[in-house]
Amino acid sequence: MTRYLIRRSLQAVPALLLVSLCVFLMIELGPMDPLAMYEDNPNVSPEDLLRLEERLGLGQPVHIRYGKWLLNLLRGDWGTSNVTWRPAILEITDRLPNTLYLMTASLVATLALAIPLGIVSALKQYSALDYVATAFALMWRSIPIFWFGLLLIIVFHATLKNPFTGNPLFPGAGMYDIRDKGMPGYNAILDYAHHLALPLTMLTLHSAARYMRFMRSSMLEVIHQDYVRTARAKGLSERWVIYRHALKNAAIPLTTIIALDLPMLFGGALYTETMFSWPGMGRLFLQSAERVDYAVLMAIVMINAALIIFFQLAADVAYAYLDPRIRFS
Amino acid sequence: MARMVWRRFLYHKPAVVSLAALAVLLLAAILAPLLSPHGPNQIDLDRQLALPSWEHPLGTDHLGRDLLARLLYGGRVSLLIGLLAMAFATSFGTLVGALAGYYGGWVDSLLMRLTDVFLCFPGLFVLIILSLALRQLPIPALRGTALASILAIALVIALLAWMTVAKLVRASFLSLRHQDFVEAARAAGVTNARIIWRHILPNAISPVIIASTFRVATAIITESGLSYLGFGVQPPTPTWGNMLKNAQEHMLQTGTNGPWAAILPGLMIFVTVVAINFVGDGLRDALDPHKGQGANPPTQSN
């Protein structure tokens, strides 16, 4: 086990290096110039531009710049944003809490919705509830999430109004109300929950459909196993059979799926954050891509890739821990 | 064999209906110039966001362009990108998987390490960076044409989509390469290339067909997503994704065609993707391969 972990961790190093090299070259290939935004500014003289170019090291060949980036990273320095001129890591830590808030809420809601629904629809296979739940899961397999978000805004923001105030029923953008914040009588919890509702629905229905499908099929597989029949034959109560014998085993594959999804807590949701102007990581990434902010782009992609590798390994370890039949080779 | 598969496919009713729907969609996309009296980029600034009328059956968008024409032409682009991306990803994935599985040893380790590296790319992030890098394919003859942009996006999507196929094909090749019929072919002096292509691949193709079908659906969603974010096919070429992006700013203007301009392109994506996924389910049941990796559509980004 320890040897397996060490081997897998060592394999991660060249993989991450390759990812970083590929992404660096991809950004390099892009047609856009990080300094383009300054060129039209009359306050920035050609000398200033040259100085900026020098400060960013843009004149140097790509392999030198990649080497410098890598050396700085080994010293723990992610570089400086060429848009705000702050350390890239600060740009990220500014946005991370907002994304964590949205994604954690969505993960909790997803599990709370999908696990019971999946279990019940497996136990009552071919019942009305099973048909409805399965149809929902099949539909959301194909629904483009950004379109569903638009529909939510059209219905709950543009069409439906709050009968008391005449305002839209739900806000369509942002995390809180800028005008009301800090005013007397302002209820922060209510306001944040109000703003969370639509993006949360958009994210949650999308992933709950997938988790529910998964939970259902893994539960169906388990309840036809011999050991479940044995448990019933022993005269155990149905409740005990389901929760102690079946569910425990059916939940094992689910932990893998959850572990593989956890990097999203960091990466955020590009479509959802864009649609609801949520100031999180997804939007930070898009803004950095539009302005060719090397340092921030590289930092986001590399931290994400490292998390993906880490959680792939964590998923394997969790699986082996929960299912003693699995052995590492 | 083919007839048996077809008969079993016909048992899957949603798949049959979906296949018919796809045929209609494809036909409509091909016949777009005949079906629509307007061009997709014909601007009419006097009729912005006009409600449906005889002249514009689905109304117009914010520049007064006929929505029906744009949906039809957009369908061409979206379907073409879906099919092209699938074709690129499947051929490359099959090549990598076949070589790795057939030769084994260091070829296998090298190719599988490569596959693993691609699997730890954070998908949508890298897609966006890549689409900036490859906005125009460096083919002089196509420079500045819509086709260059379409090919580039299809390639970008395929570059991050071939790994599942590679793993599937490798697994089949690993289990087939020491079978008697392969040993027999080898003893008879058949070349490696011919054994891979004519002897093993036909026996390994079923899971690839199923995975590729689902792949078309994912590619269409990915393309519309990229175009929706502004990193896909560039305007004025219509795709269902960038139509959604354009419509988003005007969808709150009730009483105009604004909301419909935002709803219809998404509905087209949804119908197409549902149909393709059902056809995939039907094929899976008909070909009856071992259930496992690639037997379900890959997950969407959020």
XYZ file of C-alpha atoms in Angstrom:
631
model
C 0.000 0.000 0.000
C 2.699 2.501 1.021
C 4.814 1.493 -1.962
C 1.807 1.918 -4.244
C 1.155 5.388 -2.863
C 4.787 6.406 -3.280
C 4.882 5.088 -6.847
C 1.679 6.881 -7.815
C 2.846 10.129 -6.212
C 6.157 9.956 -8.059
C 4.324 9.390 -11.336
C 2.361 12.572 -10.698
C 5.473 14.753 -10.961
C 6.282 14.165 -14.661
C 2.570 14.293 -15.471
C 2.219 17.716 -13.859
C 5.383 18.940 -15.583
C 4.004 17.828 -18.952
C 0.662 19.485 -18.264
C 2.364 22.733 -17.325
C 4.566 22.663 -20.432
C 1.579 21.940 -22.714
C -0.562 24.684 -21.204
C 2.300 27.200 -21.289
C 2.834 26.494 -24.993
C -0.899 26.709 -25.690
C -1.122 30.158 -24.117
C 1.996 31.109 -26.082
C 0.374 30.008 -29.355
C -2.604 32.267 -28.764
C -2.865 35.274 -31.064
C -3.384 37.802 -28.311
C -0.850 40.090 -26.748
C -0.964 40.672 -22.984
C 0.025 44.280 -23.541
C -2.652 44.966 -26.174
C -4.873 46.541 -23.525
C -2.231 49.182 -22.832
C -1.465 50.067 -26.443
C -4.561 52.208 -26.945
C -4.076 54.042 -23.671
C -2.705 57.566 -24.355
C -1.206 57.691 -20.851
C 1.070 54.760 -21.630
C 4.047 55.894 -23.675
C 6.040 53.563 -25.984
C 8.831 53.621 -23.373
C 6.393 52.479 -20.719
C 5.308 49.643 -22.991
C 8.922 48.549 -23.428
C 9.447 48.669 -19.684
C 6.319 46.583 -19.118
C 7.483 44.130 -21.744
C 10.805 43.838 -19.976
C 9.224 43.463 -16.575
C 7.032 40.619 -17.876
C 9.983 39.151 -19.762
C 7.917 39.016 -22.954
C 10.907 39.650 -25.215
C 12.635 36.456 -24.179
C 12.303 33.130 -25.990
C 9.612 30.803 -24.717
C 11.869 28.143 -23.184
C 13.616 30.726 -21.003
C 10.304 32.103 -19.838
C 8.953 28.638 -19.075
C 12.130 27.845 -17.121
C 11.784 31.033 -15.113
C 8.126 30.307 -14.398
C 9.045 26.818 -13.186
C 11.929 28.031 -10.988
C 9.734 30.682 -9.415
C 7.068 28.084 -8.771
C 9.576 25.830 -7.015
C 10.274 28.766 -4.712
C 6.538 29.047 -4.092
C 6.004 32.096 -6.298
C 3.109 31.831 -8.768
C 4.089 35.036 -10.539
C 2.376 38.399 -10.917
C -0.858 39.143 -12.724
C -0.214 41.394 -15.717
C -3.664 42.945 -15.331
C -3.769 43.953 -11.670
C -0.024 43.658 -10.951
C -0.793 41.741 -7.778
C 0.569 38.264 -6.996
C -1.461 35.689 -8.937
C -2.092 33.647 -5.828
C -3.816 36.649 -4.197
C -6.166 36.944 -7.162
C -7.082 33.321 -6.560
C -7.479 33.485 -2.782
C -9.735 36.531 -3.247
C -12.164 34.527 -5.367
C -11.818 31.093 -3.829
C -14.223 31.599 -0.873
C -17.048 32.612 -3.237
C -16.558 29.500 -5.335
C -16.209 27.256 -2.288
C -19.464 28.664 -0.937
C -21.371 27.994 -4.164
C -19.871 24.592 -4.908
C -20.125 23.245 -1.348
C -23.748 24.281 -1.111
C -24.373 22.559 -4.417
C -22.557 19.369 -3.393
C -24.522 19.126 -0.141
C -27.831 19.766 -1.906
C -26.925 17.272 -4.638
C -26.195 14.478 -2.181
C -29.268 15.275 -0.082
C -31.436 15.027 -3.194
C -29.772 12.275 -5.179
C -28.982 9.623 -2.566
C -32.494 9.179 -1.104
C -34.045 9.446 -4.569
C -31.654 6.884 -5.990
C -32.267 4.454 -3.129
C -36.038 4.725 -3.227
C -36.235 4.420 -6.984
C -34.062 1.283 -6.860
C -36.077 -0.293 -4.016
C -39.368 0.520 -5.745
C -38.194 -0.318 -9.247
C -40.867 0.304 -11.931
C -43.026 2.331 -9.514
C -44.402 5.726 -10.522
C -41.688 7.449 -8.506
C -38.999 5.394 -10.207
C -40.326 6.377 -13.652
C -40.450 10.060 -12.758
C -36.974 10.018 -11.204
C -35.470 8.070 -14.099
C -37.098 10.340 -16.661
C -35.677 13.348 -14.812
C -32.230 11.758 -14.804
C -32.417 10.893 -18.509
C -33.539 14.417 -19.404
C -30.797 16.116 -17.444
C -28.248 13.859 -19.094
C -28.948 15.781 -22.292
C -30.007 19.236 -21.177
C -27.276 21.824 -21.809
C -26.673 23.345 -18.387
C -26.240 26.881 -19.726
C -29.607 26.682 -21.458
C -31.298 25.489 -18.284
C -29.762 28.478 -16.511
C -31.215 30.822 -19.144
C -34.646 29.231 -18.667
C -34.374 29.741 -14.898
C -33.592 33.420 -15.429
C -36.404 33.872 -17.959
C -38.967 32.267 -15.643
C -37.879 33.225 -12.117
C -36.193 36.545 -12.763
C -37.839 38.099 -15.815
C -41.378 36.719 -15.723
C -42.356 35.985 -12.138
C -42.490 38.952 -9.775
C -42.603 39.175 -6.024
C -46.297 39.980 -5.301
C -45.410 42.321 -2.421
C -42.636 44.448 -3.874
C -43.018 43.994 -7.624
C -39.327 43.137 -7.897
C -38.166 40.028 -9.757
C -38.906 36.917 -7.702
C -35.230 35.941 -7.594
C -32.138 38.028 -8.339
C -30.412 37.095 -11.585
C -26.866 38.187 -10.782
C -24.342 38.539 -7.986
C -23.932 37.139 -4.483
C -25.694 39.856 -2.507
C -27.548 43.121 -3.009
C -24.997 45.920 -3.344
C -27.505 48.684 -2.545
C -28.980 47.058 0.549
C -25.813 45.664 2.072
C -25.018 47.383 5.365
C -28.286 49.352 5.369
C -30.417 49.189 8.535
C -32.698 46.166 8.558
C -30.454 44.265 6.154
C -30.584 40.523 6.742
C -27.387 39.044 5.337
C -28.412 35.402 5.606
C -31.688 35.965 3.776
C -30.043 38.080 1.083
C -27.257 35.560 0.429
C -29.751 32.686 0.343
C -31.957 34.629 -2.048
C -29.052 35.185 -4.437
C -27.877 31.591 -4.088
C -31.220 30.064 -5.053
C -31.056 30.141 -8.860
C -27.366 29.259 -9.399
C -27.737 26.522 -6.789
C -30.763 25.070 -8.604
C -28.914 25.179 -11.909
C -25.888 23.306 -10.533
C -27.736 20.938 -8.235
C -30.314 19.526 -10.646
C -27.532 18.967 -13.139
C -25.309 16.911 -10.866
C -28.138 15.345 -8.833
C -29.433 13.686 -12.014
C -26.059 12.036 -12.541
C -25.604 10.975 -8.919
C -29.151 9.663 -8.743
C -28.681 7.482 -11.825
C -25.495 6.192 -10.286
C -26.973 5.494 -6.859
C -29.953 3.723 -8.426
C -27.947 1.342 -10.573
C -25.445 0.562 -7.841
C -28.283 -0.121 -5.368
C -30.074 -2.337 -7.912
C -26.914 -4.332 -8.373
C -26.465 -4.869 -4.634
C -30.002 -5.829 -3.626
C -29.942 -8.861 -5.911
C -26.749 -10.202 -4.336
C -26.707 -13.421 -2.325
C -25.653 -11.767 0.923
C -28.723 -9.547 0.870
C -30.926 -12.595 0.342
C -29.093 -14.300 3.213
C -29.693 -11.325 5.465
C -33.398 -11.476 4.655
C -33.468 -15.245 5.166
C -31.962 -14.769 8.611
C -35.115 -12.851 9.447
C -33.556 -9.416 9.794
C -35.910 -6.499 9.490
C -36.197 -4.928 6.034
C -34.840 -1.660 7.402
C -31.746 -3.388 8.794
C -31.181 -5.283 5.539
C -31.399 -2.149 3.440
C -29.376 0.211 5.591
C -26.790 -2.103 7.155
C -26.236 -4.612 4.379
C -27.246 -3.147 1.052
C -26.635 0.580 1.352
C -23.177 0.254 2.840
C -22.005 -1.698 -0.174
C -23.934 0.319 -2.735
C -22.343 3.523 -1.455
C -18.790 2.359 -2.221
C -18.769 3.268 -5.927
C -20.448 6.559 -5.057
C -17.496 7.648 -2.919
C -15.296 7.289 -6.006
C -17.549 9.563 -8.022
C -17.674 12.128 -5.226
C -13.879 12.073 -4.838
C -13.401 12.595 -8.577
C -15.789 15.561 -8.469
C -14.099 17.313 -5.542
C -11.586 19.306 -7.661
C -14.642 21.226 -8.881
C -14.901 22.801 -5.432
C -11.747 24.689 -6.390
C -12.301 25.132 -10.135
C -15.812 26.424 -9.784
C -18.466 26.379 -12.434
C -17.671 28.287 -15.614
C -21.186 28.371 -17.063
C -23.026 28.996 -13.805
C -20.659 31.712 -12.620
C -20.751 33.436 -16.010
C -24.522 33.328 -16.195
C -25.131 34.670 -12.700
C -22.127 37.045 -12.560
C -20.830 35.078 -9.593
C -17.426 36.460 -8.559
C -15.731 33.060 -8.337
C -12.899 31.076 -9.851
C -14.679 30.274 -13.104
C -15.165 33.950 -13.891
C -11.612 34.770 -12.815
C -10.400 32.163 -15.302
C -12.504 33.550 -18.164
C -11.404 37.125 -17.471
C -7.772 36.006 -17.345
C -8.172 34.121 -20.631
C -9.649 37.187 -22.326
C -6.770 39.392 -21.134
C -4.057 36.717 -21.511
C -3.082 36.898 -17.856
C -0.349 34.215 -17.961
C 0.378 33.918 -14.274
C -3.246 33.589 -13.184
C -4.142 31.187 -16.024
C -1.187 28.947 -15.264
C -1.887 28.996 -11.529
C -5.557 28.056 -11.958
C -4.854 25.265 -14.436
C -1.946 23.802 -12.476
C -3.668 23.826 -9.087
C -6.641 22.204 -10.771
C -4.522 19.535 -12.453
C -2.748 18.771 -9.175
C -6.100 18.415 -7.419
C -7.391 16.132 -10.181
C -4.369 13.849 -9.816
C -4.600 13.921 -6.032
C -8.281 13.030 -5.965
C -7.852 10.293 -8.570
C -5.398 8.723 -6.147
C -7.653 9.453 -3.161
C -10.553 7.772 -4.967
C -8.480 4.625 -5.507
C -7.338 4.568 -1.895
C -10.850 5.164 -0.566
C -12.159 2.359 -2.752
C -9.563 -0.084 -1.447
C -10.191 0.990 2.118
C -13.959 0.558 1.848
C -13.876 -2.624 -0.213
C -11.383 -5.132 1.227
C -11.698 -7.277 -1.914
C -9.621 -4.694 -3.793
C -5.872 -5.146 -3.463
C -3.154 -2.972 -4.926
C -0.609 -4.555 -7.190
C -24.606 -9.677 -38.072
C -25.624 -6.225 -39.239
C -29.189 -7.387 -39.842
C -29.411 -8.923 -36.372
C -28.116 -5.723 -34.765
C -30.636 -3.684 -36.736
C -33.497 -5.957 -35.658
C -32.485 -5.629 -32.021
C -32.101 -1.861 -32.431
C -35.730 -1.691 -33.645
C -36.884 -3.073 -30.273
C -35.640 0.086 -28.573
C -38.556 2.395 -29.400
C -37.077 5.698 -28.140
C -33.965 4.988 -30.199
C -35.992 4.441 -33.375
C -37.985 7.638 -32.881
C -34.728 9.471 -32.145
C -33.078 8.142 -35.276
C -36.009 9.463 -37.335
C -35.785 12.834 -35.566
C -32.063 13.024 -36.259
C -32.668 12.244 -39.924
C -35.133 15.161 -40.093
C -32.672 17.501 -38.333
C -29.844 16.472 -40.623
C -32.005 16.903 -43.710
C -33.147 20.335 -42.522
C -29.532 21.375 -41.974
C -28.472 20.156 -45.415
C -31.451 21.755 -47.153
C -31.169 25.017 -45.183
C -30.830 27.237 -48.285
C -34.018 25.734 -49.785
C -36.065 25.892 -46.594
C -35.311 29.462 -45.709
C -36.031 32.479 -47.914
C -33.584 34.602 -45.884
C -29.845 34.342 -45.484
C -28.561 33.680 -41.951
C -26.591 36.931 -41.862
C -29.100 39.164 -43.631
C -29.472 42.143 -41.290
C -32.712 44.134 -41.154
C -32.311 46.941 -38.638
C -35.960 47.992 -39.032
C -37.130 44.664 -37.634
C -35.131 43.944 -34.508
C -36.462 41.287 -32.126
C -39.669 41.136 -34.212
C -42.329 38.659 -33.135
C -43.174 35.785 -35.511
C -44.892 36.812 -38.753
C -45.488 35.280 -42.209
C -42.223 36.679 -43.422
C -40.240 35.554 -40.368
C -41.994 32.423 -39.029
C -39.921 32.406 -35.826
C -39.324 36.137 -35.624
C -35.962 37.893 -35.755
C -32.981 38.400 -33.450
C -31.469 41.619 -32.091
C -30.008 42.556 -35.488
C -33.198 41.739 -37.375
C -31.789 38.486 -38.750
C -34.322 35.746 -39.470
C -34.304 33.333 -36.542
C -35.433 30.309 -38.580
C -32.623 30.814 -41.081
C -30.081 31.121 -38.283
C -31.396 28.026 -36.530
C -31.130 26.007 -39.756
C -27.666 27.273 -40.672
C -26.573 27.083 -37.039
C -27.659 23.456 -37.048
C -25.340 22.810 -39.970
C -22.393 24.151 -38.001
C -23.287 22.460 -34.727
C -23.953 19.049 -36.298
C -20.862 19.298 -38.488
C -18.647 20.091 -35.497
C -20.205 17.256 -33.492
C -19.554 14.737 -36.254
C -16.070 16.029 -37.090
C -14.961 16.103 -33.449
C -16.236 12.548 -33.019
C -14.432 11.406 -36.163
C -11.130 12.994 -35.098
C -11.353 11.740 -31.518
C -12.389 8.218 -32.515
C -9.711 7.759 -35.163
C -6.940 9.095 -32.951
C -8.144 7.209 -29.884
C -8.463 3.986 -31.867
C -4.964 4.398 -33.281
C -3.419 5.029 -29.867
C -5.392 2.242 -28.184
C -4.668 -0.281 -30.946
C -0.929 0.384 -30.941
C -0.726 0.290 -27.146
C -2.805 -2.848 -26.795
C -1.259 -4.742 -29.697
C 2.417 -4.069 -29.105
C 2.384 -3.821 -25.297
C 5.704 -3.263 -23.521
C 7.276 0.175 -23.751
C 4.920 1.318 -26.530
C 2.026 0.602 -24.213
C 3.581 2.358 -21.195
C 4.506 5.403 -23.245
C 1.098 5.783 -24.892
C -0.783 5.136 -21.659
C 1.314 7.708 -19.788
C 0.372 10.167 -22.527
C -3.293 9.247 -22.135
C -3.045 9.747 -18.367
C -1.522 13.183 -18.831
C -4.450 14.176 -21.041
C -6.847 12.786 -18.447
C -5.536 15.145 -15.769
C -6.015 18.261 -17.893
C -8.803 20.294 -16.290
C -11.168 19.891 -19.249
C -13.063 23.104 -19.893
C -10.166 25.334 -18.765
C -7.775 23.767 -21.243
C -10.447 23.762 -23.973
C -10.744 27.522 -23.624
C -6.987 28.125 -23.715
C -6.675 25.773 -26.700
C -9.490 27.460 -28.562
C -7.656 30.773 -28.202
C -4.482 29.170 -29.497
C -6.165 27.454 -32.449
C -8.747 30.067 -33.338
C -7.646 29.808 -36.958
C -6.102 26.683 -38.425
C -2.796 27.545 -40.086
C -4.001 26.414 -43.524
C -3.463 29.294 -45.978
C -6.255 28.196 -48.357
C -8.838 28.397 -45.572
C -7.600 31.570 -43.932
C -10.431 33.684 -42.539
C -13.207 31.342 -43.713
C -15.896 29.913 -41.468
C -14.627 26.431 -42.311
C -11.239 27.167 -40.729
C -12.948 28.138 -37.498
C -15.225 25.074 -37.619
C -12.322 22.690 -38.208
C -10.308 24.357 -35.444
C -13.075 23.980 -32.858
C -13.706 20.359 -33.876
C -9.994 19.653 -33.464
C -9.839 21.371 -30.079
C -12.781 19.339 -28.798
C -11.294 16.122 -30.197
C -7.907 16.792 -28.572
C -9.505 16.458 -25.154
C -11.937 13.662 -26.035
C -9.929 10.754 -27.495
C -8.770 9.197 -24.217
C -11.877 7.117 -23.431
C -11.775 5.513 -26.877
C -8.056 4.829 -26.524
C -8.603 3.041 -23.211
C -11.541 1.028 -24.577
C -9.657 -0.077 -27.677
C -6.538 -0.925 -25.688
C -8.530 -3.127 -23.322
C -10.129 -5.025 -26.223
C -6.785 -5.462 -27.975
C -5.140 -6.724 -24.789
C -7.763 -9.442 -24.456
C -7.762 -10.349 -28.143
C -4.117 -10.268 -29.108
C -3.287 -13.771 -27.874
C -6.466 -15.415 -29.158
C -6.086 -18.341 -31.521
C -7.307 -16.502 -34.605
C -4.636 -13.846 -34.116
C -1.897 -16.434 -33.540
C -3.122 -18.254 -36.660
C -2.944 -15.094 -38.749
C 0.535 -14.400 -37.414
C 1.665 -17.954 -38.186
C 0.334 -17.526 -41.709
C 2.688 -14.560 -42.112
C 0.122 -11.750 -42.043
C 1.727 -8.366 -41.334
C 1.166 -6.606 -37.999
C -0.688 -3.729 -39.635
C -3.062 -6.122 -41.372
C -3.646 -8.133 -38.172
C -4.526 -4.945 -36.306
C -6.743 -3.573 -39.042
C -8.439 -6.652 -40.499
C -8.345 -9.252 -37.724
C -8.524 -7.581 -34.326
C -10.223 -4.231 -34.937
C -13.497 -5.653 -36.340
C -13.812 -7.697 -33.133
C -13.128 -4.685 -30.928
C -15.316 -2.157 -32.696
C -18.677 -2.455 -30.860
C -17.790 -0.505 -27.703
C -16.066 2.082 -29.899
C -19.228 2.628 -31.935
C -21.280 3.144 -28.780
C -18.754 5.478 -27.165
C -18.463 7.478 -30.401
C -22.214 7.932 -30.642
C -22.348 9.434 -27.161
C -19.255 11.430 -28.112
C -21.171 13.275 -30.855
C -23.703 14.462 -28.270
C -21.015 15.631 -25.858
C -19.147 17.387 -28.645
C -22.296 19.293 -29.638
C -22.821 20.393 -26.031
C -19.147 21.339 -25.676
C -19.220 23.350 -28.891
C -22.342 25.230 -27.861
C -20.856 25.826 -24.419
C -17.618 27.213 -25.853
C -19.522 29.368 -28.328
C -21.831 30.498 -25.528
C -18.803 31.658 -23.527
C -17.463 33.402 -26.634
C -14.547 31.026 -27.220
C -16.082 28.885 -29.926
C -17.089 29.565 -33.513
C -16.771 33.292 -34.083
C -19.673 35.455 -35.274
C -21.287 36.100 -37.685
C -21.245 32.341 -38.435
C -24.316 31.118 -36.547
C -24.137 28.160 -34.182
C -26.729 27.227 -31.598
C -24.239 28.183 -28.895
C -23.377 31.697 -30.024
C -27.056 32.344 -30.809
C -27.714 31.694 -27.112
C -24.925 34.083 -26.185
C -26.340 36.840 -28.398
C -29.858 36.263 -27.180
C -28.929 36.385 -23.511
C -28.621 40.172 -23.447
C -32.096 40.617 -24.915
C -33.988 37.768 -23.305
C -35.326 39.964 -20.515
C -37.177 42.216 -22.993
C -40.640 40.720 -22.683
C -43.149 41.626 -25.372
C -40.464 41.211 -28.027
C -38.961 38.101 -29.545
C -36.174 38.286 -26.925
C -37.135 35.325 -24.731
C -37.796 33.057 -27.734
C -34.495 33.939 -29.323
C -32.905 32.588 -26.129
C -35.132 29.535 -25.804
C -35.154 28.125 -29.351
C -31.417 27.513 -29.975
C -31.144 25.707 -26.632
C -34.192 23.639 -27.475
C -32.498 22.557 -30.713
C -29.355 21.518 -28.811
C -31.468 19.671 -26.258
C -33.552 17.787 -28.844
C -30.465 16.832 -30.842
C -28.542 15.647 -27.795
C -31.503 13.673 -26.392
C -31.933 11.968 -29.760
C -28.255 11.087 -30.096
C -28.092 9.731 -26.533
C -31.156 7.541 -27.137
C -29.641 6.215 -30.357
C -26.534 5.464 -28.287
C -28.654 3.556 -25.750
C -30.316 1.642 -28.575
C -26.976 0.741 -30.120
C -25.642 -0.353 -26.740
C -28.580 -2.703 -26.245
C -28.369 -3.953 -29.827
C -24.644 -4.589 -29.857
C -24.812 -5.937 -26.299
C -21.211 -5.478 -25.337
C -19.858 -5.881 -21.859
C -21.237 -3.070 -19.791
C -18.475 -0.899 -18.469
C -16.392 2.112 -19.271
C -17.711 4.195 -22.110
C -21.150 2.599 -21.961
C -22.642 5.856 -20.723
C -22.424 9.353 -22.097
C -19.524 11.296 -20.572
C -20.433 13.976 -18.066
C -20.946 17.612 -18.996
C -19.020 20.457 -17.448
C -20.907 22.884 -15.310
